[in-house]
Coordinates of C-alpha atoms in Angstrom, one line a residue:
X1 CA -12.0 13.8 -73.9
X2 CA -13.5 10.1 -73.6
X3 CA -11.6 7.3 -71.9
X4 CA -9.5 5.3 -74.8
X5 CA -10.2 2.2 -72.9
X6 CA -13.5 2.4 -71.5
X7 CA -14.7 0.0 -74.2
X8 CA -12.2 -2.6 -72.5
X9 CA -12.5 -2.1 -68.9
X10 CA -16.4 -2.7 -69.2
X11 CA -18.8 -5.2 -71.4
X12 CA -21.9 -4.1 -72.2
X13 CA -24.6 -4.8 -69.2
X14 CA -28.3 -3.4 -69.2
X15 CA -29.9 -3.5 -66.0
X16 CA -31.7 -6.8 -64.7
X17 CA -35.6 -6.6 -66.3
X18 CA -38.1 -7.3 -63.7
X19 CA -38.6 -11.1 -62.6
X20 CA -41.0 -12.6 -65.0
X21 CA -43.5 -13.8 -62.5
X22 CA -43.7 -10.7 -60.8
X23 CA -44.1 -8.2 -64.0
X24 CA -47.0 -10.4 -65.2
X25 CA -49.0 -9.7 -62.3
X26 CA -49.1 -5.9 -63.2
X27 CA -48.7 -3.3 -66.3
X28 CA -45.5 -1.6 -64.8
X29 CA -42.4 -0.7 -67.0
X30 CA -40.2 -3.9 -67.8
X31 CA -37.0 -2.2 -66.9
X32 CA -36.6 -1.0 -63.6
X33 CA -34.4 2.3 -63.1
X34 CA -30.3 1.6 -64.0
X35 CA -28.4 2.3 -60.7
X36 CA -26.1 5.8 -61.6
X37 CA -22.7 3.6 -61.6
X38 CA -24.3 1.7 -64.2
X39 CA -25.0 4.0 -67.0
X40 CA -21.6 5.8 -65.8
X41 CA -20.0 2.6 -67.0
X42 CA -21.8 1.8 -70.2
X43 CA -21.4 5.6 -71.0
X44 CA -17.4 5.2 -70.5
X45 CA -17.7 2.6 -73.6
X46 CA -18.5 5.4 -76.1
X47 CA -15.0 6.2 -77.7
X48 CA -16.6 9.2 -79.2
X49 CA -15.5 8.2 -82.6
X50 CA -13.6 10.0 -85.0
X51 CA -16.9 9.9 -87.3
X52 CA -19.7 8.7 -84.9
X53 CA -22.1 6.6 -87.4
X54 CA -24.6 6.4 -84.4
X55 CA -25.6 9.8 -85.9
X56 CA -26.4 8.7 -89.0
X57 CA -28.4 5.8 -87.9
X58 CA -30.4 8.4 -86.0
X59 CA -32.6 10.3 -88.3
X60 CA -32.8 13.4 -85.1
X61 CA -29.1 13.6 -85.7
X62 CA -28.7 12.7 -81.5
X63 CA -25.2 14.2 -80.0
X64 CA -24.4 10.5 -78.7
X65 CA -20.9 11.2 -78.3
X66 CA -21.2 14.4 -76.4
X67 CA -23.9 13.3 -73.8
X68 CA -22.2 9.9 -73.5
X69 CA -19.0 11.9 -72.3
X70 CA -21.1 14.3 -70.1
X71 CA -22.8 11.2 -68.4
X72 CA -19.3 9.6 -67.5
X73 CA -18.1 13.2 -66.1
X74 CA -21.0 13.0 -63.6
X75 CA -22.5 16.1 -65.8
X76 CA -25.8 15.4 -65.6
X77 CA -27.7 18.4 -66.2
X78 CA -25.4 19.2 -69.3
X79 CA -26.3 16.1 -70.4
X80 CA -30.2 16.6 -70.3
X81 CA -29.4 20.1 -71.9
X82 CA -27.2 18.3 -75.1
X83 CA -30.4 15.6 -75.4
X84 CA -32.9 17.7 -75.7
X85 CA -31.1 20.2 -78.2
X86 CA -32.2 17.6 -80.7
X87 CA -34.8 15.2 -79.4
X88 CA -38.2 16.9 -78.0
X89 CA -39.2 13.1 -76.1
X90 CA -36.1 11.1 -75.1
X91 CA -37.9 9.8 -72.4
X92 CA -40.5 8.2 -75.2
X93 CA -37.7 7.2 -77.6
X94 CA -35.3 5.7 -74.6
X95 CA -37.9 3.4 -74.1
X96 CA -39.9 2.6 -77.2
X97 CA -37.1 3.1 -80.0
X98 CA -35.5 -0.1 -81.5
X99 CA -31.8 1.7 -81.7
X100 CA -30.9 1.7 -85.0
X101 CA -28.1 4.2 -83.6
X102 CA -27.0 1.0 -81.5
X103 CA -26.6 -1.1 -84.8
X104 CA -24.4 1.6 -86.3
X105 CA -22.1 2.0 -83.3
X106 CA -18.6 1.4 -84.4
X107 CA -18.1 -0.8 -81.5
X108 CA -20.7 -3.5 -83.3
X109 CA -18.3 -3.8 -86.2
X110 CA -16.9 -7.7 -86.1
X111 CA -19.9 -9.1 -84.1
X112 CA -18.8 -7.0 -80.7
X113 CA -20.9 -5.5 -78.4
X114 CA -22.5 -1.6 -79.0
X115 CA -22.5 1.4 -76.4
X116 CA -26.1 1.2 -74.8
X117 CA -26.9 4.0 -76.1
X118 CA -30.6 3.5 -75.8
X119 CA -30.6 3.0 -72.2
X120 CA -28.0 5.9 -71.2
X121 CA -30.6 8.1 -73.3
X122 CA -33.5 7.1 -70.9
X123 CA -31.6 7.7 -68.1
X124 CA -30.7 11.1 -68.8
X125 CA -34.2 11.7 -69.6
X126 CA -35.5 10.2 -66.1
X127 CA -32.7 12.5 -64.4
X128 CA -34.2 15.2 -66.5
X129 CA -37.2 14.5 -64.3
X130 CA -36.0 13.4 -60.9
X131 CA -33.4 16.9 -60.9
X132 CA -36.1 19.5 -61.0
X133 CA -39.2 18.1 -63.4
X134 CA -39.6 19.1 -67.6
X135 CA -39.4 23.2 -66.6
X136 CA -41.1 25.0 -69.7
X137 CA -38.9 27.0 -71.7
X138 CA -39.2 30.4 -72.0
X139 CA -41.3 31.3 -75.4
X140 CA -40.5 34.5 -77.4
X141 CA -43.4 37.5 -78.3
X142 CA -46.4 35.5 -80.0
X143 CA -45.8 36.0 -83.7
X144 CA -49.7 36.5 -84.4
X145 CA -49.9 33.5 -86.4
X146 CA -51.9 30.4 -85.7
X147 CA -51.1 26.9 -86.6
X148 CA -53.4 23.5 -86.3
X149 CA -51.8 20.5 -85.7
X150 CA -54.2 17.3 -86.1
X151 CA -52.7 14.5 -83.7
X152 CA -51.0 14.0 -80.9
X153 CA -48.5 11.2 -81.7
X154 CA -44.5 12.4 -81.2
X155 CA -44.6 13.9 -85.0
X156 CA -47.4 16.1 -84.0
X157 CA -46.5 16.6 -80.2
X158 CA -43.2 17.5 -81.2
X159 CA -43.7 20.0 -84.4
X160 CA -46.2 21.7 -82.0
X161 CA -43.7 22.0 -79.2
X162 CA -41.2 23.6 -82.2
X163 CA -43.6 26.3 -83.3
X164 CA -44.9 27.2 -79.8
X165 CA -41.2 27.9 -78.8
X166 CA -40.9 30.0 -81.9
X167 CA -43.7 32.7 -80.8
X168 CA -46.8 30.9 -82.8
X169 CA -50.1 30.3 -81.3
X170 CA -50.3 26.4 -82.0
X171 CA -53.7 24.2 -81.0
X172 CA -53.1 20.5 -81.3
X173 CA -56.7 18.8 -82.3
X174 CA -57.0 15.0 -80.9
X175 CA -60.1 12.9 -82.0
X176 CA -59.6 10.4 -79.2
X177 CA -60.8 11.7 -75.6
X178 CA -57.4 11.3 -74.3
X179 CA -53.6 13.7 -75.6
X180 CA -50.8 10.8 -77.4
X181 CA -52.0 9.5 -80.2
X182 CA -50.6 6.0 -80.8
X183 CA -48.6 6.6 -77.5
X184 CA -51.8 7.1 -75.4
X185 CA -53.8 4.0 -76.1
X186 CA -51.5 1.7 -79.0
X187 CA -48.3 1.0 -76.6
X188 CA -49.1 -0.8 -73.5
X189 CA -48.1 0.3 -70.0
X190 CA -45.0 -2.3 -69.4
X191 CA -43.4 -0.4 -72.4
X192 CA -44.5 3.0 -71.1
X193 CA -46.5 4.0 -68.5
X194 CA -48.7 7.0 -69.5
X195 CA -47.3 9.8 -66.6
X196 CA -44.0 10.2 -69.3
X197 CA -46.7 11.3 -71.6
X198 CA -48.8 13.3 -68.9
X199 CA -45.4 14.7 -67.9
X200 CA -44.7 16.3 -71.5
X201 CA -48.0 17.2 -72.2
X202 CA -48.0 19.5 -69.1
X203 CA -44.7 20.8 -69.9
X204 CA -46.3 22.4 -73.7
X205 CA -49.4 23.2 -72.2
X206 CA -47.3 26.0 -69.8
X207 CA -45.4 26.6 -73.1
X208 CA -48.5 27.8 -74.6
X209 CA -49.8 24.6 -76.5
X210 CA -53.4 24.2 -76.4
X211 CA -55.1 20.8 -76.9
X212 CA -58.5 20.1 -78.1
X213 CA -59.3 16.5 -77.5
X214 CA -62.4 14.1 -78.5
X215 CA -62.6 16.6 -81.5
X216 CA -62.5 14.6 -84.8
X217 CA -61.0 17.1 -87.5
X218 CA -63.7 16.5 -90.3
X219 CA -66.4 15.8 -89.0
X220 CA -66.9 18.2 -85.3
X221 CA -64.6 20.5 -86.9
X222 CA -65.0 20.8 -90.8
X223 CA -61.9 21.5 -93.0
X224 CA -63.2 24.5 -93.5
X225 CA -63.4 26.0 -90.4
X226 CA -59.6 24.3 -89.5
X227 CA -58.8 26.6 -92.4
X228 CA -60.5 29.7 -91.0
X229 CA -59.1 29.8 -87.8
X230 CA -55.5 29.0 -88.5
X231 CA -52.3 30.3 -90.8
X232 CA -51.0 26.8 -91.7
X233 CA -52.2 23.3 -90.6
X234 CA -49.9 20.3 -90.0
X235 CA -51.3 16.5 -90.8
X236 CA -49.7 14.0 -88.2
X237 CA -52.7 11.6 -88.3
X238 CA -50.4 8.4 -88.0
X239 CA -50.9 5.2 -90.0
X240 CA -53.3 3.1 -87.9
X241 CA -54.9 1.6 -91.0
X242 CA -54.2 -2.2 -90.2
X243 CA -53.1 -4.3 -92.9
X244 CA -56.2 -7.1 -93.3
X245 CA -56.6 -10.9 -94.5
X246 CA -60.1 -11.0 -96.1
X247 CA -58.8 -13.7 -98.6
X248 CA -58.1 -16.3 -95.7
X249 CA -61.3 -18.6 -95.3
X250 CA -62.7 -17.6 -92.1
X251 CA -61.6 -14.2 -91.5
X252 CA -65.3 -13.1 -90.6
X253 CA -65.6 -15.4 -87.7
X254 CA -66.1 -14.1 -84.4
X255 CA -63.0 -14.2 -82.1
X256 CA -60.7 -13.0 -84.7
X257 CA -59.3 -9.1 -84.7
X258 CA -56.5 -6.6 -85.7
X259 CA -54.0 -6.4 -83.0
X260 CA -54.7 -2.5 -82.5
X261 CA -58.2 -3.4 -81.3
X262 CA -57.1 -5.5 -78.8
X263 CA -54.2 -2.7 -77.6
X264 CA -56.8 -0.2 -77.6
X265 CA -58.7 -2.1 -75.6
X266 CA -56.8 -3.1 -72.9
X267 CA -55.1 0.2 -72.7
X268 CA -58.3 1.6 -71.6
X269 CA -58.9 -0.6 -68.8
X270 CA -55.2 -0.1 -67.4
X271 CA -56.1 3.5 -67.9
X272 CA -59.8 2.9 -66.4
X273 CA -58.2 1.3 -63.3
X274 CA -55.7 4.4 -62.9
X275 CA -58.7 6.7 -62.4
X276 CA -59.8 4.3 -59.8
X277 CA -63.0 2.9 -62.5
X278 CA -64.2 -0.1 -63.2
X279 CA -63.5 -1.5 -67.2
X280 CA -63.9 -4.1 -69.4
X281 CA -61.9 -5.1 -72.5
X282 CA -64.4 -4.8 -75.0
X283 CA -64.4 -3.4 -78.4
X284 CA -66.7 0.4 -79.3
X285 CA -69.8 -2.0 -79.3
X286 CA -69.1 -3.8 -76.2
X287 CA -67.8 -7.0 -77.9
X288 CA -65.3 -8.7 -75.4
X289 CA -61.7 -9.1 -76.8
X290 CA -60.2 -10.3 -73.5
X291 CA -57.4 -12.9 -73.8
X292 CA -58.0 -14.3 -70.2
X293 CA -58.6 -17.5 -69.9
X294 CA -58.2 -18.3 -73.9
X295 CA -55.9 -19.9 -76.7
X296 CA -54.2 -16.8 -78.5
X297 CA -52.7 -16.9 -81.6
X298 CA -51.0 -13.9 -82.8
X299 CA -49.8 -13.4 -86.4
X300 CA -46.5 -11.0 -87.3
X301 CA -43.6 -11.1 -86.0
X302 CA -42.9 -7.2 -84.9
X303 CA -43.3 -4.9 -82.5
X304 CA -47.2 -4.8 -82.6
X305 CA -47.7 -8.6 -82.6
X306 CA -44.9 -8.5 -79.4
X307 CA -47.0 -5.8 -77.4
X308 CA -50.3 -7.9 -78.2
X309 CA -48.4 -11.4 -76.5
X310 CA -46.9 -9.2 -73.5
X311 CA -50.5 -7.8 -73.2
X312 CA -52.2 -11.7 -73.6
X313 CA -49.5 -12.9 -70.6
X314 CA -50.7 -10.1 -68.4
X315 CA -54.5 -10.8 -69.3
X316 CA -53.8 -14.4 -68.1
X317 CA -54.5 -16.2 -71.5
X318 CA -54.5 -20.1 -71.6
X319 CA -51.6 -20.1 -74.0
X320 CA -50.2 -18.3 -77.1
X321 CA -48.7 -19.1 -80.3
X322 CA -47.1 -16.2 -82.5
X323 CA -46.5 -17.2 -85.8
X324 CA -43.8 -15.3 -87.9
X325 CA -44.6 -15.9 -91.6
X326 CA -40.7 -15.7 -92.2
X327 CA -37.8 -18.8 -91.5
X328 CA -36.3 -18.2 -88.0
X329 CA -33.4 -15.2 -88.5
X330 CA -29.8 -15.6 -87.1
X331 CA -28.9 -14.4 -84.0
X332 CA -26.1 -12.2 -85.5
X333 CA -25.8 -9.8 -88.3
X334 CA -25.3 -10.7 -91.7
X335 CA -22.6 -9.1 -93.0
X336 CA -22.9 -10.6 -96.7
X337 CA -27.0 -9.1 -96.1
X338 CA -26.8 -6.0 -93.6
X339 CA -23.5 -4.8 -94.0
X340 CA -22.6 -2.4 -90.8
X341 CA -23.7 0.1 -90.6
X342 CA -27.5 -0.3 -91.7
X343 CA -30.3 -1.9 -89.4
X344 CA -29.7 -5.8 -89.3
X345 CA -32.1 -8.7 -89.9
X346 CA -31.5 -10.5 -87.1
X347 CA -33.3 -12.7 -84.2
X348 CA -35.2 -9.9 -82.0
X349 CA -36.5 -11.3 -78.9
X350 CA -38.6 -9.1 -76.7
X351 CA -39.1 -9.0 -73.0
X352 CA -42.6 -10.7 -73.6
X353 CA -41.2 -13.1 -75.3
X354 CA -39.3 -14.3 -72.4
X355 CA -43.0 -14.3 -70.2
X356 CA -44.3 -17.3 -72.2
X357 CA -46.0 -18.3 -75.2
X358 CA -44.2 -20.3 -78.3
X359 CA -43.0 -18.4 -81.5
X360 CA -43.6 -20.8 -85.2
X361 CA -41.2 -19.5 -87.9
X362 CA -42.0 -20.0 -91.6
X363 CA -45.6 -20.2 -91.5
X364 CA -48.9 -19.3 -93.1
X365 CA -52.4 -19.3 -91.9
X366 CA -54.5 -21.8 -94.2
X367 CA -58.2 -21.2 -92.5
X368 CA -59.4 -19.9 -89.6
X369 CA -61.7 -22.9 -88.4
X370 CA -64.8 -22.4 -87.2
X371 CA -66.2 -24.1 -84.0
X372 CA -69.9 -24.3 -85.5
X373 CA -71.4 -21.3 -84.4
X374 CA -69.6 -18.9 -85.9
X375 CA -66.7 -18.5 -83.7
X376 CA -63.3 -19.3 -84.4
X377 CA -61.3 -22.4 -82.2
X378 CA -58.6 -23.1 -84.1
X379 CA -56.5 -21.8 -87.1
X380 CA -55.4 -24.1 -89.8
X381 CA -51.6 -23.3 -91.0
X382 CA -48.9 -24.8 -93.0
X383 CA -45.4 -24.1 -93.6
X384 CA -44.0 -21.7 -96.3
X385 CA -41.2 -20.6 -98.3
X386 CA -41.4 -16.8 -99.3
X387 CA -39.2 -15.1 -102.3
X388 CA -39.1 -12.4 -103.9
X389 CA -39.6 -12.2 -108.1
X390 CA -39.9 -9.3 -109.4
X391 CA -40.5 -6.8 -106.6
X392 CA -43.4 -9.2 -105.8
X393 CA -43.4 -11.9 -102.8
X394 CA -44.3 -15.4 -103.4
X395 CA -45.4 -17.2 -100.3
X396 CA -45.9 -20.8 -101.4
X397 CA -47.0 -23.4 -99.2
X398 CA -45.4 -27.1 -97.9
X399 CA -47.8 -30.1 -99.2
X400 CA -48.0 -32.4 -96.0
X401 CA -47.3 -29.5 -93.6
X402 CA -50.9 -28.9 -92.3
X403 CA -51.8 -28.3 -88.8
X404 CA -54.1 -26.4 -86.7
X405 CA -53.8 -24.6 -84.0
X406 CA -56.1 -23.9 -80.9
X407 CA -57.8 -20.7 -81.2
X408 CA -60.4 -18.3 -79.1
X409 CA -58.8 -15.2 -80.1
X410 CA -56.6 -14.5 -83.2
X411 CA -54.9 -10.8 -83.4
X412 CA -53.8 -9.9 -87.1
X413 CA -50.4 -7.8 -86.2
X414 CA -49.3 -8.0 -90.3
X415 CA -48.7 -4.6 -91.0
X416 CA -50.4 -1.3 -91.5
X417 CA -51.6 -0.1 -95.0
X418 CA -51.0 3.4 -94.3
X419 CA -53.0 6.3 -93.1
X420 CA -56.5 5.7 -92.5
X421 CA -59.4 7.6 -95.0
X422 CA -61.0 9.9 -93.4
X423 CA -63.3 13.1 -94.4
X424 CA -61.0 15.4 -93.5
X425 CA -58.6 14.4 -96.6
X426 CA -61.7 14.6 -99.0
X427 CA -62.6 18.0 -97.6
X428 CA -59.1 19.5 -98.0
X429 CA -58.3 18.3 -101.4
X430 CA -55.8 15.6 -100.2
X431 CA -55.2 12.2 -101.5
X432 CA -53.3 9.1 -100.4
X433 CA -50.7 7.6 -102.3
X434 CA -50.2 4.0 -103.5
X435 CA -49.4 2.9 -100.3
X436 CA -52.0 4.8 -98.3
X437 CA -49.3 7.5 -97.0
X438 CA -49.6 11.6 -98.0
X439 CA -47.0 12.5 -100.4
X440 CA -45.0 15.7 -99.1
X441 CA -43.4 18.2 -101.2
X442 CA -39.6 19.2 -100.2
X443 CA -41.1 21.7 -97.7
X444 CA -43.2 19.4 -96.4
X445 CA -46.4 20.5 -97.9
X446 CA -49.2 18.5 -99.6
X447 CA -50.9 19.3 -102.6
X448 CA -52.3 22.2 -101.0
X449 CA -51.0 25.3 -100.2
X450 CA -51.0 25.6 -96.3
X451 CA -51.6 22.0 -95.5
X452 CA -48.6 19.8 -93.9
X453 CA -48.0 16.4 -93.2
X454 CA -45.5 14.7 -91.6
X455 CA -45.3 11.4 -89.6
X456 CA -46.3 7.9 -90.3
X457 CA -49.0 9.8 -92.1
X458 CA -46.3 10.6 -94.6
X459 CA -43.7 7.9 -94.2
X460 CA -46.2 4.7 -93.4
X461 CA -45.3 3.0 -90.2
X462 CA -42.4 3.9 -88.9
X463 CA -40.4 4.3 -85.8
X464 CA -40.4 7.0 -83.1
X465 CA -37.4 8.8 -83.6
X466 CA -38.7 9.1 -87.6
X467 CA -41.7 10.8 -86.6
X468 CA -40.6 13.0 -84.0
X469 CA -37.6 14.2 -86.6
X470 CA -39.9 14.8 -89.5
X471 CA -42.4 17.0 -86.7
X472 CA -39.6 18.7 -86.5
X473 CA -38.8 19.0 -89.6
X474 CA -42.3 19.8 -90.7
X475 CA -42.7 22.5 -87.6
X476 CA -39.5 24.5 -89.7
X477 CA -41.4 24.3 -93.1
X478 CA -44.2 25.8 -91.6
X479 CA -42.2 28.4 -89.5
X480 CA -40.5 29.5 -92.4
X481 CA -43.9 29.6 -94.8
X482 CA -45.4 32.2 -92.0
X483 CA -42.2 34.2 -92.0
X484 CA -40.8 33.6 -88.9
X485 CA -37.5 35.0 -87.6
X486 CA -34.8 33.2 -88.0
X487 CA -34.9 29.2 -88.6
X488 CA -35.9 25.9 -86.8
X489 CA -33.6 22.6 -87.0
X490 CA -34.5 20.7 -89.9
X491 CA -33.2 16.7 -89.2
X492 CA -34.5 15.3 -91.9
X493 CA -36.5 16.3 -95.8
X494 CA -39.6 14.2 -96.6
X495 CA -37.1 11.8 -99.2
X496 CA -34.8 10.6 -96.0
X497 CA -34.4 7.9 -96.2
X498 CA -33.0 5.0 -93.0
X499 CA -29.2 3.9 -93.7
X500 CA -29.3 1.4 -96.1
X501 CA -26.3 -0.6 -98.2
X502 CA -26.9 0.4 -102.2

């Protein structure tokens, strides 16, 4: 039974991030470890409600409650066991998940404080770790049935770790020369440092799993021999296609780039300096994108465009502006907008953001201005007011507002526009939607018979715990269409949808 007054005895406290001027100087996780009293306390909050909306705010259907509890018991490994009975990566989604469990926590009703339920998670996860490492499970008699999985993001890591348990031969095909997908090379180091993914990968490996990377499904491997060789195949290809501003005068000058490139980039030279090798910060034909030493400007105001300014700090860039099409949002929820307990539009301020750099609100870039030779120095913008009329937005800008920005580099963070096209659709017969996403049938299946998807591929950009519940999801589909025994947990069908007020 939890303690009726844990919520009173103790505030909500996260452990101290790492001193600004010291974090900057490397590409180390943010957060340092949460001393064991710590999460102890913030677990004791949890009054392990009568009905616990954190689980509905978590599409993997998480047993907050009960490993809350276990953690204030000092039950540790009990704990780790009640995580992972739904969540193949807590140590990915502690870290790298934006909580909408947190928002729907009862205690956040009235403006009050939630259970850190987001940082007790990655502790458990950690302990997982520190009290005897990710030990395989045990995997049943091989079923004789084979299944390809095409990426290694969390959907595809985690339906293949599904179907391995269940007795089927599962190869997971990567086109990039390292295992992760948008983990590997999209999410820099100070958000998560690349042994969590080493960890797991080793971990399905002795369950069985076996990867194939730097083999890009469609062209080194056609279609039809993907078909040939396996029962079933699963698309979790992600939705790296990045959202573009060819209309804005200027966009082809030299200096300006999506975000991902510059991720990519510099994710390689932090992995580069790992292996004890030298790297640069270039693009795939050795142009620099390097923010050291320049005038950034970064345009969105989400989770890519924060990664690309905690990335500019480290690379030691002259100064950066991140400009936020949208006015300024409030601090606190909305109740008359975001009624608890959906995910509020609020103020979200990110450890980079407390490293440096200066955030514009309600603003649009004009031009990006060139410096003569083709290279940009300097973006024109003006002030905006955006609305909505009939489904469409109107962005319309401020006469007299006009300014321009310094500029070497300029990272477009505005969104994704879906799954990228690629041969291997053409060759299996499957097409993208309107919005550049897969459409999947209620048993998760495309178009065609055999063929999967799940993911951002399916859903568009997401978050985490979205695509490691529909690989899960998907991974039961598939176990049931080759007539496996029994059933796998199914979190979520392809119409879920995140909690939302009607």
């Amino acid at each position: 039974m939890p303690d009726p007054n844990g919520f009173l005895r103790y505030d909500r406290r996260l452990p101290a991030r790492r001193p600004v001027p010291v974090r900057i100087m490397d590409w180390r996780e943010v957060y340092p470890p949460a001393g064991e009293e710590l999460i102890r306390e913030q677990a004791t909050r949890c009054m392990d409600c009568g009905i616990p909306f954190c689980h509905d705010g978590c599409p993997l259907g998480n047993r907050i409650p009960d490993w809350n509890d276990l953690v204030r018991t000092g039950n540790w490994d009990a704990a780790v066991e009640s995580l992972h009975a739904t969540n193949n990566f807590p140590e990915f989604t502690g870290r790298l998940c934006p909580a909408p469990c947190e928002a729907a926590c009862v205690l956040g009703l009235g403006g009050q404080q939630p259970v850190t339920i987001k940082q007790v998670e990655v502790e458990i996860a950690d302990a997982a770790v520190a009290r005897g490492g990710l030990r395989p499970r045990p995997v049943p008699p091989p079923t004789g049935r084979s299944v390809a999985v095409v990426g290694s993001g969390p959907a595809g890591l985690a339906a293949a770790q599904q179907l391995a348990r269940a007795g089927h031969a599962v190869t997971v095909y990567e086109r990039d020369d390292a295992l992760g997908g948008l983990l590997r090379y999209g999410i820099p180091d100070f958000k998560l440092e690349k042994r969590h993914i080493d960890r797991r990968l080793a971990q399905l490996a002795a369950e069985g799993v076996r990867f194939r990377a730097g083999v890009n499904v469609g062209v080194d491997v056609t279609a039809e021999q993907l078909r040939a060789e396996h029962d079933a195949v699963l698309l979790a290809c992600g939705a790296l296609a990045g959202r573009d501003a060819p209309e804005t005068p200027g966009r082809a000058l030299r200096g300006v780039h999506q975000a991902m490139e510059h991720l990519v980039a510099a994710n390689r030279v932090v992995a580069a300096a790992g292996e004890g090798r030298p790297a640069l910060a270039v693009l795939p034909d050795g142009t620099p994108i390097d923010a050291a030493g320049r005038h950034v400007v970064i345009i969105g105001g989400g989770d890519t465009a924060a990664d690309c300014l905690g990335v500019a700090h480290r690379q030691g860039a002259a100064g950066v502006h991140q400009l936020d099409l949208y006015p300024q949002p409030p601090r606190g929820r909305d109740e008359a907008r975001d009624p608890w307990p959906t995910w509020p539009w609020i103020l979200r301020e990110y450890p980079a953001h407390e490293e440096g750099g200066e955030r514009v609100f309600a603003v649009a870039v004009q031009e990006f201005v060139d410096d003569g030779t083709g290279a940009v120095r300097a973006v024109r913008v003006a002030e905006v007011t955006v609305e909505k009329r009939n489904g469409r937005r109107i962005v319309t800008p401020l006469p007299g507002t006009e300014r321009e920005l310094p500029a070497d580099l300029v990272l477009l963070a505005i969104g994704f526009d879906g799954t990228e096209e690629q041969p291997l659709l053409g060759q299996l017969g499957v097409v993208r939607n309107a919005r550049g996403a897969v459409d999947a049938r209620p048993d998760w299946r495309t178009g065609v018979d055999g063929v999967f998807v799940a993911g951002d591929m399916h859903r568009g950009a997401s978050l985490i715990v979205w695509a490691i519940a529909e690989g899960r999801a998907a991974a039961a589909a598939i176990h049931a269409y080759l007539g496996g025994t029994g059933s796998l947990p199914a979190p979520v069908d392809p119409a879920a949808q995140p909690l939302a007020a009607r």
